[in-house]
Amino acid sequence: MPPLSNLATRDVETLVHPYTNLARFRDTGPLVIERGQGVYVYDSDGKPYIEGMAGLWCTALGYGNEELVEAAAAQMRRLSFAHLFSGRSHDPAIELAEKLKEIAPVPISKVFFCNSGSEANDTQVKLVWYLNNALGRPNKKKIISRMKAYHGVTVVAASLTGLPANHRDFDLPLPGFLHAGCPHHYRFAHDGESEEDFATRLAAELDAMIVKEGPDSVAAFIAEPVMGAGGVIVPPKTYFEKIMPVCARHDVFMISDEVICGFGRLGTTFGCETMKFAPHSISIAKALSSAYLPIAGVMIPENMYQALLTESEKIGVFGHGFTYGGHPVAAAVALKAIEIYSRERIFEKAAERAPQFQARLKALGEHPLVGEARGLGLIGGVELVADKTSKRSFAAPHGVGARAVQFAEAEGLIVRAVLGDVLTLCPPLVISPAETDELFDRLKRALDKTLDWVRRERLAHS
Ligand SMILES: Cc1ncc(COP(=O)(O)O)c(C=O)c1O
């Protein structure tokens, strides 16, 4: 291992890095990113990389967008901070809430602003509990999520998340948080089961879970339209068509977590529009501001708003809120991002580019190391396996996904590896056709190098 640079050593001695093997990191040190332009970022040695993950599924407009910079600077000069507590307000929050109501895919009464996807989903659960208390059904409080779902890391959001690393030794999930089956046909369908039959079975299993728990105790079901951090899992055909009536039959509130899929990722403004379902409420974050500043929100339907009115009247206050929720500078940037999305037809253009992206992605499915290459819109997952026929995964300690990420970085491409050696792709929506080809050329070379390494290490693939 080469010695760490001065900056890397300072990092290792000062920072705790999220989602990092902290012990191993002390030897490897960080990849320090210094600047970005378009779909490229540059490290501290000046080396360019295609940002194949749009940061963390978020920088939809890419880097260096001067209009967003200017929107932030102008708002900072005019009013750098104001809050929304105790009836105070400011025009960027009002305007942004109006805009979100206008573009919402389902009837929305109000918007509650917060700072992260985790806070949005935490808020969703608190509001559902509030709703059922207001409606006089205090036992209807359990929340159903799904295995491999990702909804964040605060105590409640991590309980919603269906990934072992977010639960183990954190003493989670909390009681009352359940996980239904993961809608991943490649991994969980029975032999010979069609996508439609798999969807029928998952809906029947959800129904059975609600009945077993008692419909009077189940409050809500939360789902990402396409699962992201769980490994880019596109649900089987007819999934939401079959899941939604189950929720409706048991009066279960349906939350769409649009933190990744919202704002054009699947080619429509919201992911639920592509997947054709109508949730009761929606969580938004990430591309809301193209990640130029942190801002998130919960889009609230009228019946939930009525519950907030009833409860705050009874208790004397709606006792929830974050200091920086709806921060005027972040709100001004989000408004500008939405203006650019609309003016530049960013979502339509993303939809137009999706066939090229998906064709190049699916072609990787032929690679000897790839079990399944899957995706939708401008999101993709490449699952690496030790054996294509049996779908056998590599043993986790081999770190094959992490090694592939390193080979990709050597090629000048940033991708992410999530549990199960799935490489995830989620480039800025503004990626051009030529840049898309370049991204996949680099990824193909990285996979070839990973395969050579796997063979040298005798991990499989003779
Ligand atoms: C679908 C989804 N929900 C929630 C979150 C949590 O968002 P944050 O990291 O901003 O708390 C994420 C983050 O990746 C996400 O992908």
Short mmCIF file of C-alpha atoms and ligand atoms in Angstrom, two decimals:
data_model
loop_
_atom_site.label_atom_id
_atom_site.label_comp_id
_atom_site.label_asym_id
_atom_site.label_seq_id
_atom_site.Cartn_x
_atom_site.Cartn_y
_atom_site.Cartn_z
CA MET A 1 0.00 0.00 0.00
CA PRO A 2 1.62 3.37 -1.01
CA PRO A 3 1.96 5.95 1.80
CA LEU A 4 -0.99 8.34 2.18
CA SER A 5 -0.67 11.93 1.01
CA ASN A 6 -0.74 14.76 3.51
CA LEU A 7 -4.42 15.53 2.80
CA ALA A 8 -5.35 11.84 3.05
CA THR A 9 -3.55 11.50 6.39
CA ARG A 10 -5.38 14.54 7.75
CA ASP A 11 -8.64 12.96 6.62
CA VAL A 12 -7.91 9.63 8.29
CA GLU A 13 -7.05 11.38 11.53
CA THR A 14 -10.12 13.59 11.63
CA LEU A 15 -13.20 12.19 9.83
CA VAL A 16 -15.65 9.37 10.38
CA HIS A 17 -16.86 8.35 6.93
CA PRO A 18 -20.42 7.10 6.38
CA TYR A 19 -20.84 3.72 4.67
CA THR A 20 -17.14 2.89 4.87
CA ASN A 21 -15.20 -0.04 6.28
CA LEU A 22 -13.51 2.23 8.80
CA ALA A 23 -10.75 -0.23 9.73
CA ARG A 24 -9.72 -0.90 6.12
CA PHE A 25 -10.04 2.80 5.30
CA ARG A 26 -7.14 3.64 7.60
CA ASP A 27 -4.85 1.95 5.03
CA THR A 28 -6.54 2.99 1.79
CA GLY A 29 -7.38 6.60 2.66
CA PRO A 30 -9.94 8.70 0.79
CA LEU A 31 -10.49 9.62 -2.84
CA VAL A 32 -10.53 13.41 -2.45
CA ILE A 33 -12.71 15.19 -5.00
CA GLU A 34 -11.82 18.80 -5.57
CA ARG A 35 -14.07 20.23 -8.29
CA GLY A 36 -16.72 19.34 -10.82
CA GLN A 37 -17.94 20.47 -14.22
CA GLY A 38 -20.81 18.94 -16.22
CA VAL A 39 -20.82 15.18 -15.60
CA TYR A 40 -17.13 15.18 -14.61
CA VAL A 41 -15.48 15.53 -11.20
CA TYR A 42 -11.73 15.99 -10.64
CA ASP A 43 -9.67 14.58 -7.78
CA SER A 44 -6.94 16.36 -5.86
CA ASP A 45 -4.37 15.27 -8.50
CA GLY A 46 -6.51 16.79 -11.26
CA LYS A 47 -7.63 13.40 -12.64
CA PRO A 48 -11.10 13.55 -14.26
CA TYR A 49 -13.85 11.00 -13.59
CA ILE A 50 -17.30 10.58 -15.10
CA GLU A 51 -19.60 10.86 -12.06
CA GLY A 52 -21.61 7.74 -12.87
CA MET A 53 -23.61 8.06 -9.65
CA ALA A 54 -24.52 11.77 -9.84
CA GLY A 55 -22.88 12.03 -6.41
CA LEU A 56 -25.30 9.90 -4.43
CA TRP A 57 -28.20 9.67 -6.95
CA CYS A 58 -28.68 13.43 -6.69
CA THR A 59 -26.76 15.90 -8.91
CA ALA A 60 -29.29 15.70 -11.73
CA LEU A 61 -28.05 18.86 -13.48
CA GLY A 62 -24.39 17.95 -13.11
CA TYR A 63 -21.71 20.25 -11.71
CA GLY A 64 -20.91 23.91 -12.17
CA ASN A 65 -24.40 25.11 -13.10
CA GLU A 66 -24.02 28.88 -12.83
CA GLU A 67 -27.74 29.57 -12.66
CA LEU A 68 -28.00 27.52 -9.48
CA VAL A 69 -24.90 29.17 -8.04
CA GLU A 70 -26.36 32.59 -8.82
CA ALA A 71 -29.78 31.68 -7.31
CA ALA A 72 -28.03 30.72 -4.07
CA ALA A 73 -25.82 33.82 -3.99
CA ALA A 74 -28.72 36.17 -4.72
CA GLN A 75 -30.90 34.65 -2.00
CA MET A 76 -28.02 34.61 0.47
CA ARG A 77 -27.47 38.33 -0.13
CA ARG A 78 -31.19 39.13 0.22
CA LEU A 79 -32.08 36.92 3.22
CA SER A 80 -29.57 34.28 4.29
CA PHE A 81 -31.86 32.62 6.83
CA ALA A 82 -35.40 32.66 8.04
CA HIS A 83 -37.39 29.81 9.56
CA LEU A 84 -40.93 28.53 9.29
CA PHE A 85 -41.56 27.91 13.02
CA SER A 86 -44.42 29.60 14.91
CA GLY A 87 -46.11 30.90 11.80
CA ARG A 88 -43.08 32.71 10.37
CA SER A 89 -42.45 32.42 6.65
CA HIS A 90 -40.47 33.58 3.62
CA ASP A 91 -41.24 33.78 -0.07
CA PRO A 92 -38.84 31.08 -1.40
CA ALA A 93 -40.58 28.43 0.77
CA ILE A 94 -44.05 29.66 -0.25
CA GLU A 95 -43.16 29.70 -3.93
CA LEU A 96 -41.51 26.28 -3.81
CA ALA A 97 -44.47 24.71 -2.03
CA GLU A 98 -46.81 26.21 -4.66
CA LYS A 99 -44.64 24.83 -7.45
CA LEU A 100 -44.52 21.37 -5.88
CA LYS A 101 -48.30 21.29 -5.51
CA GLU A 102 -48.56 22.26 -9.17
CA ILE A 103 -46.32 19.44 -10.41
CA ALA A 104 -47.47 16.77 -7.94
CA PRO A 105 -48.75 13.58 -9.60
CA VAL A 106 -51.56 13.17 -7.02
CA PRO A 107 -53.69 15.72 -5.15
CA ILE A 108 -51.48 17.38 -2.55
CA SER A 109 -52.74 19.76 0.10
CA LYS A 110 -49.51 21.03 1.71
CA VAL A 111 -45.74 20.56 1.73
CA PHE A 112 -43.61 20.07 4.85
CA PHE A 113 -39.94 20.88 4.34
CA CYS A 114 -36.94 19.17 5.94
CA ASN A 115 -33.29 18.60 5.04
CA SER A 116 -32.76 14.97 4.05
CA GLY A 117 -34.49 11.89 2.74
CA SER A 118 -34.21 10.30 6.19
CA GLU A 119 -35.96 13.25 7.80
CA ALA A 120 -38.68 13.13 5.16
CA ASN A 121 -39.40 9.45 5.82
CA ASP A 122 -39.17 9.91 9.57
CA THR A 123 -41.71 12.70 9.24
CA GLN A 124 -43.95 10.49 7.09
CA VAL A 125 -44.16 7.91 9.87
CA LYS A 126 -44.83 10.51 12.57
CA LEU A 127 -47.59 12.05 10.44
CA VAL A 128 -49.21 8.65 9.84
CA TRP A 129 -49.20 8.01 13.60
CA TYR A 130 -50.69 11.48 14.17
CA LEU A 131 -53.30 10.82 11.49
CA ASN A 132 -54.49 7.60 13.09
CA ASN A 133 -54.62 9.18 16.52
CA ALA A 134 -56.69 12.01 15.10
CA LEU A 135 -58.99 9.44 13.48
CA GLY A 136 -59.44 7.65 16.82
CA ARG A 137 -57.63 4.46 15.84
CA PRO A 138 -54.64 4.45 18.19
CA ASN A 139 -53.72 0.83 17.49
CA LYS A 140 -53.27 1.30 13.72
CA LYS A 141 -49.55 2.14 13.85
CA LYS A 142 -47.42 -0.59 12.25
CA ILE A 143 -45.50 0.30 9.12
CA ILE A 144 -44.65 -2.16 6.35
CA SER A 145 -41.61 -1.64 4.18
CA ARG A 146 -39.75 -4.21 2.05
CA MET A 147 -36.59 -6.29 2.29
CA LYS A 148 -33.73 -4.42 0.57
CA ALA A 149 -35.62 -1.11 0.67
CA TYR A 150 -33.57 1.98 1.45
CA HIS A 151 -35.32 4.80 3.27
CA GLY A 152 -32.48 6.37 5.25
CA VAL A 153 -30.63 6.05 8.54
CA THR A 154 -32.33 7.96 11.36
CA VAL A 155 -33.84 5.59 13.92
CA VAL A 156 -37.21 5.36 12.19
CA ALA A 157 -35.89 5.64 8.62
CA ALA A 158 -33.32 2.91 9.34
CA SER A 159 -36.14 0.77 10.71
CA LEU A 160 -37.92 1.22 7.36
CA THR A 161 -34.73 0.33 5.49
CA GLY A 162 -34.57 -3.40 4.81
CA LEU A 163 -30.79 -3.91 4.75
CA PRO A 164 -28.87 -5.86 7.42
CA ALA A 165 -26.00 -3.37 7.82
CA ASN A 166 -28.47 -0.66 8.84
CA HIS A 167 -29.95 -2.85 11.60
CA ARG A 168 -27.17 -5.04 12.92
CA ASP A 169 -25.81 -3.89 16.29
CA PHE A 170 -27.85 -0.68 16.04
CA ASP A 171 -30.64 -2.61 17.81
CA LEU A 172 -33.00 -1.99 14.89
CA PRO A 173 -35.59 -2.20 13.48
CA LEU A 174 -37.85 -0.74 16.14
CA PRO A 175 -40.88 -2.85 17.09
CA GLY A 176 -43.81 -2.32 14.74
CA PHE A 177 -41.71 -2.05 11.57
CA LEU A 178 -42.17 -5.01 9.21
CA HIS A 179 -40.56 -5.96 5.91
CA ALA A 180 -42.49 -7.57 3.09
CA GLY A 181 -40.85 -9.55 0.26
CA CYS A 182 -38.34 -7.94 -2.08
CA PRO A 183 -39.70 -7.53 -5.63
CA HIS A 184 -36.58 -8.81 -7.36
CA HIS A 185 -37.50 -11.40 -9.97
CA TYR A 186 -33.90 -12.51 -10.72
CA ARG A 187 -33.25 -13.37 -7.07
CA PHE A 188 -36.59 -14.24 -5.53
CA ALA A 189 -38.94 -15.61 -8.21
CA HIS A 190 -39.61 -19.33 -8.08
CA ASP A 191 -38.31 -21.49 -10.96
CA GLY A 192 -40.39 -20.77 -14.04
CA GLU A 193 -42.47 -18.07 -12.31
CA SER A 194 -43.35 -15.23 -14.71
CA GLU A 195 -42.96 -11.59 -13.65
CA GLU A 196 -46.74 -11.29 -13.43
CA ASP A 197 -47.09 -14.44 -11.31
CA PHE A 198 -44.27 -13.27 -9.05
CA ALA A 199 -46.10 -9.94 -8.60
CA THR A 200 -49.33 -11.81 -7.80
CA ARG A 201 -47.52 -13.86 -5.16
CA LEU A 202 -45.89 -10.78 -3.58
CA ALA A 203 -49.28 -9.06 -3.36
CA ALA A 204 -50.81 -12.18 -1.80
CA GLU A 205 -47.94 -12.35 0.70
CA LEU A 206 -48.42 -8.68 1.60
CA ASP A 207 -52.12 -9.34 2.07
CA ALA A 208 -51.37 -12.33 4.30
CA MET A 209 -48.89 -10.29 6.34
CA ILE A 210 -51.48 -7.55 6.96
CA VAL A 211 -54.16 -10.10 7.86
CA LYS A 212 -51.79 -11.92 10.23
CA GLU A 213 -50.75 -8.69 11.97
CA GLY A 214 -54.36 -7.50 12.03
CA PRO A 215 -55.51 -4.82 9.56
CA ASP A 216 -56.51 -2.67 12.53
CA SER A 217 -52.84 -2.50 13.50
CA VAL A 218 -51.22 -1.77 10.12
CA ALA A 219 -51.02 1.94 9.29
CA ALA A 220 -48.86 2.36 6.20
CA PHE A 221 -46.83 0.78 3.42
CA ILE A 222 -43.79 2.58 2.02
CA ALA A 223 -42.04 1.84 -1.28
CA GLU A 224 -39.54 3.31 -3.70
CA PRO A 225 -40.91 3.11 -7.26
CA VAL A 226 -37.58 1.52 -8.28
CA MET A 227 -35.35 0.46 -5.38
CA GLY A 228 -32.01 2.26 -5.49
CA ALA A 229 -29.48 1.56 -2.74
CA GLY A 230 -30.82 -1.98 -2.29
CA GLY A 231 -29.28 -2.74 -5.69
CA VAL A 232 -31.42 -1.01 -8.36
CA ILE A 233 -34.40 -3.34 -8.31
CA VAL A 234 -37.12 -2.73 -10.88
CA PRO A 235 -40.31 -4.40 -9.63
CA PRO A 236 -41.85 -7.13 -11.78
CA LYS A 237 -44.56 -6.22 -14.29
CA THR A 238 -47.97 -5.50 -12.65
CA TYR A 239 -46.40 -5.21 -9.15
CA PHE A 240 -47.89 -1.87 -8.09
CA GLU A 241 -51.13 -2.66 -9.93
CA LYS A 242 -51.49 -5.63 -7.55
CA ILE A 243 -50.01 -4.12 -4.37
CA MET A 244 -52.13 -0.97 -4.35
CA PRO A 245 -55.53 -2.74 -4.03
CA VAL A 246 -54.15 -4.73 -1.08
CA CYS A 247 -53.28 -1.46 0.69
CA ALA A 248 -56.67 0.01 -0.22
CA ARG A 249 -58.57 -3.07 1.02
CA HIS A 250 -57.00 -2.76 4.47
CA ASP A 251 -57.08 1.04 4.61
CA VAL A 252 -53.29 1.16 4.62
CA PHE A 253 -51.77 4.57 3.80
CA MET A 254 -49.35 4.34 0.85
CA ILE A 255 -46.14 6.39 0.81
CA SER A 256 -44.00 6.71 -2.29
CA ASP A 257 -40.36 7.35 -1.41
CA GLU A 258 -39.32 9.42 -4.42
CA VAL A 259 -35.98 10.50 -2.96
CA ILE A 260 -34.16 8.90 -5.93
CA CYS A 261 -36.93 8.44 -8.50
CA GLY A 262 -38.43 11.93 -8.16
CA PHE A 263 -37.44 14.64 -10.64
CA GLY A 264 -36.93 12.79 -13.85
CA ARG A 265 -34.81 9.76 -12.98
CA LEU A 266 -37.24 7.37 -14.71
CA GLY A 267 -38.13 9.87 -17.45
CA THR A 268 -41.26 11.24 -15.74
CA THR A 269 -41.39 13.94 -13.07
CA PHE A 270 -42.16 11.36 -10.36
CA GLY A 271 -41.36 7.65 -10.36
CA CYS A 272 -44.91 6.68 -9.44
CA GLU A 273 -46.02 8.13 -12.81
CA THR A 274 -43.74 5.72 -14.68
CA MET A 275 -44.77 2.80 -12.44
CA LYS A 276 -48.43 3.88 -12.67
CA PHE A 277 -49.56 4.04 -9.07
CA ALA A 278 -51.15 6.78 -7.01
CA PRO A 279 -49.66 7.09 -3.50
CA HIS A 280 -51.26 9.06 -0.68
CA SER A 281 -48.10 10.97 0.15
CA ILE A 282 -44.62 11.44 -1.32
CA SER A 283 -41.09 11.93 0.07
CA ILE A 284 -38.75 14.11 -1.98
CA ALA A 285 -35.07 15.16 -1.61
CA LYS A 286 -31.85 14.87 -3.64
CA ALA A 287 -32.65 16.12 -7.20
CA LEU A 288 -35.20 18.57 -5.75
CA SER A 289 -32.25 21.00 -5.64
CA SER A 290 -29.97 18.92 -7.89
CA ALA A 291 -28.10 18.50 -4.57
CA TYR A 292 -26.64 22.00 -4.78
CA LEU A 293 -27.96 22.44 -1.24
CA PRO A 294 -29.70 20.05 1.16
CA ILE A 295 -33.49 20.24 1.02
CA ALA A 296 -36.21 17.60 1.27
CA GLY A 297 -39.94 17.48 1.78
CA VAL A 298 -43.11 15.54 2.44
CA MET A 299 -46.02 16.14 0.09
CA ILE A 300 -49.11 15.82 2.27
CA PRO A 301 -52.68 14.97 1.20
CA GLU A 302 -55.73 16.84 2.49
CA ASN A 303 -56.95 14.21 4.99
CA MET A 304 -53.53 14.17 6.64
CA TYR A 305 -53.49 17.96 6.77
CA GLN A 306 -56.92 17.87 8.44
CA ALA A 307 -55.45 15.51 11.05
CA LEU A 308 -52.61 17.97 11.69
CA LEU A 309 -55.21 20.71 12.21
CA THR A 310 -57.18 18.58 14.67
CA GLU A 311 -54.13 17.47 16.63
CA SER A 312 -52.48 20.89 16.84
CA GLU A 313 -55.77 22.36 18.02
CA LYS A 314 -56.04 19.64 20.68
CA ILE A 315 -52.39 19.74 21.80
CA GLY A 316 -51.80 23.44 21.23
CA VAL A 317 -49.00 23.10 18.69
CA PHE A 318 -47.85 20.90 15.81
CA GLY A 319 -44.75 19.75 17.70
CA HIS A 320 -42.47 18.87 14.82
CA GLY A 321 -39.99 20.79 12.69
CA PHE A 322 -36.33 21.24 11.81
CA THR A 323 -34.43 24.52 12.20
CA TYR A 324 -33.29 24.43 8.58
CA GLY A 325 -36.50 22.98 7.09
CA GLY A 326 -37.33 25.00 3.98
CA HIS A 327 -34.11 27.05 4.34
CA PRO A 328 -34.59 30.09 2.08
CA VAL A 329 -31.31 29.60 0.19
CA ALA A 330 -31.99 25.89 -0.41
CA ALA A 331 -35.59 26.68 -1.40
CA ALA A 332 -34.41 29.35 -3.88
CA VAL A 333 -32.00 26.84 -5.43
CA ALA A 334 -34.72 24.16 -5.64
CA LEU A 335 -37.05 26.63 -7.35
CA LYS A 336 -34.34 27.43 -9.88
CA ALA A 337 -33.62 23.72 -10.42
CA ILE A 338 -37.30 23.06 -11.13
CA GLU A 339 -37.36 26.05 -13.50
CA ILE A 340 -34.36 24.61 -15.38
CA TYR A 341 -35.90 21.11 -15.47
CA SER A 342 -38.98 22.55 -17.12
CA ARG A 343 -37.34 25.13 -19.42
CA GLU A 344 -34.66 22.73 -20.70
CA ARG A 345 -37.07 19.76 -20.92
CA ILE A 346 -34.59 17.80 -18.79
CA PHE A 347 -36.98 14.95 -17.93
CA GLU A 348 -38.15 14.50 -21.53
CA LYS A 349 -34.56 14.49 -22.70
CA ALA A 350 -33.67 11.93 -20.03
CA ALA A 351 -36.52 9.76 -21.31
CA GLU A 352 -35.18 10.16 -24.86
CA ARG A 353 -31.70 9.07 -23.75
CA ALA A 354 -32.91 6.12 -21.69
CA PRO A 355 -33.03 3.59 -24.60
CA GLN A 356 -29.31 4.13 -25.36
CA PHE A 357 -28.41 3.94 -21.66
CA GLN A 358 -30.49 0.79 -21.13
CA ALA A 359 -29.17 -0.88 -24.31
CA ARG A 360 -25.54 -0.35 -23.23
CA LEU A 361 -26.43 -1.48 -19.71
CA LYS A 362 -28.23 -4.64 -20.83
CA ALA A 363 -25.29 -5.52 -23.13
CA LEU A 364 -23.13 -5.86 -20.00
CA GLY A 365 -25.40 -8.75 -19.04
CA GLU A 366 -23.35 -10.84 -21.54
CA HIS A 367 -20.13 -10.29 -19.57
CA PRO A 368 -18.89 -13.47 -17.80
CA LEU A 369 -18.87 -11.68 -14.45
CA VAL A 370 -22.41 -10.28 -14.69
CA GLY A 371 -25.43 -12.21 -13.46
CA GLU A 372 -27.97 -9.52 -14.27
CA ALA A 373 -27.75 -6.01 -15.75
CA ARG A 374 -31.00 -4.22 -14.95
CA GLY A 375 -32.50 -0.77 -14.82
CA LEU A 376 -35.05 1.74 -16.01
CA GLY A 377 -34.75 5.30 -17.25
CA LEU A 378 -31.29 6.58 -16.34
CA ILE A 379 -30.66 4.20 -13.45
CA GLY A 380 -28.89 0.88 -13.66
CA GLY A 381 -27.53 -2.01 -11.60
CA VAL A 382 -24.92 -4.58 -12.62
CA GLU A 383 -24.91 -7.64 -10.37
CA LEU A 384 -21.60 -9.50 -10.30
CA VAL A 385 -21.75 -13.25 -9.69
CA ALA A 386 -19.29 -16.10 -9.22
CA ASP A 387 -21.39 -18.37 -11.43
CA LYS A 388 -23.82 -17.13 -14.08
CA THR A 389 -25.80 -20.38 -14.32
CA SER A 390 -26.42 -20.98 -10.64
CA LYS A 391 -26.46 -17.19 -9.90
CA ARG A 392 -24.06 -17.90 -7.04
CA SER A 393 -22.74 -14.70 -5.47
CA PHE A 394 -19.14 -14.15 -4.43
CA ALA A 395 -18.46 -14.50 -0.70
CA ALA A 396 -18.78 -11.05 0.85
CA PRO A 397 -15.24 -10.97 2.32
CA HIS A 398 -13.74 -11.18 -1.20
CA GLY A 399 -15.05 -7.66 -1.80
CA VAL A 400 -15.46 -8.18 -5.54
CA GLY A 401 -17.83 -5.23 -5.94
CA ALA A 402 -15.46 -2.93 -4.06
CA ARG A 403 -12.57 -4.14 -6.24
CA ALA A 404 -14.61 -3.41 -9.39
CA VAL A 405 -15.21 0.12 -8.09
CA GLN A 406 -11.43 0.58 -7.77
CA PHE A 407 -10.86 -0.67 -11.31
CA ALA A 408 -13.57 1.72 -12.51
CA GLU A 409 -11.89 4.60 -10.70
CA ALA A 410 -8.61 3.70 -12.38
CA GLU A 411 -10.52 4.00 -15.69
CA GLY A 412 -11.86 7.42 -14.67
CA LEU A 413 -15.38 6.38 -13.72
CA ILE A 414 -17.17 6.69 -10.40
CA VAL A 415 -19.70 3.95 -9.64
CA ARG A 416 -20.89 2.51 -6.36
CA ALA A 417 -20.99 -1.07 -5.10
CA VAL A 418 -23.86 -2.02 -2.84
CA LEU A 419 -24.51 -5.19 -0.91
CA GLY A 420 -24.34 -8.32 -3.04
CA ASP A 421 -21.68 -6.93 -5.40
CA VAL A 422 -24.14 -4.80 -7.35
CA LEU A 423 -22.54 -1.88 -9.18
CA THR A 424 -25.02 0.98 -9.36
CA LEU A 425 -25.24 3.66 -12.03
CA CYS A 426 -27.21 6.88 -11.84
CA PRO A 427 -25.46 9.57 -13.91
CA PRO A 428 -26.54 13.21 -14.02
CA LEU A 429 -29.68 13.50 -16.18
CA VAL A 430 -27.79 15.91 -18.44
CA ILE A 431 -25.32 13.23 -19.59
CA SER A 432 -24.89 13.36 -23.39
CA PRO A 433 -25.05 10.35 -25.74
CA ALA A 434 -21.25 10.50 -26.24
CA GLU A 435 -20.64 10.68 -22.49
CA THR A 436 -23.02 7.75 -21.99
CA ASP A 437 -20.98 5.67 -24.44
CA GLU A 438 -17.78 6.72 -22.68
CA LEU A 439 -19.26 5.74 -19.31
CA PHE A 440 -20.08 2.22 -20.52
CA ASP A 441 -16.76 1.80 -22.38
CA ARG A 442 -14.95 2.58 -19.11
CA LEU A 443 -17.22 0.28 -17.11
CA LYS A 444 -16.67 -2.58 -19.59
CA ARG A 445 -12.88 -2.20 -19.24
CA ALA A 446 -13.23 -2.15 -15.44
CA LEU A 447 -15.28 -5.37 -15.55
CA ASP A 448 -12.64 -7.03 -17.75
CA LYS A 449 -9.95 -6.09 -15.24
CA THR A 450 -12.10 -7.31 -12.36
CA LEU A 451 -12.55 -10.62 -14.17
CA ASP A 452 -8.77 -10.97 -14.64
CA TRP A 453 -8.29 -10.27 -10.94
CA VAL A 454 -11.02 -12.76 -9.95
CA ARG A 455 -9.28 -15.41 -12.04
CA ARG A 456 -5.85 -14.60 -10.65
CA GLU A 457 -7.20 -14.82 -7.12
CA ARG A 458 -9.05 -18.05 -8.05
CA LEU A 459 -12.32 -16.71 -6.68
CA ALA A 460 -14.23 -18.34 -9.57
CA HIS A 461 -14.33 -18.04 -13.37
CA SER A 462 -11.51 -20.34 -14.48
C1 LIG B 1 -34.99 6.13 -1.60
C2 LIG B 1 -34.23 6.84 -0.52
N1 LIG B 1 -34.89 7.29 0.55
C3 LIG B 1 -34.26 7.94 1.54
C4 LIG B 1 -32.90 8.17 1.47
C5 LIG B 1 -32.20 8.86 2.61
O1 LIG B 1 -31.82 10.12 2.22
P1 LIG B 1 -30.70 10.93 3.06
O2 LIG B 1 -29.41 10.23 2.86
O3 LIG B 1 -30.77 12.31 2.45
O4 LIG B 1 -31.14 10.93 4.48
C6 LIG B 1 -32.19 7.75 0.37
C7 LIG B 1 -30.73 7.99 0.25
O5 LIG B 1 -30.05 7.49 -0.62
C8 LIG B 1 -32.85 7.04 -0.66
O6 LIG B 1 -32.20 6.57 -1.71
#
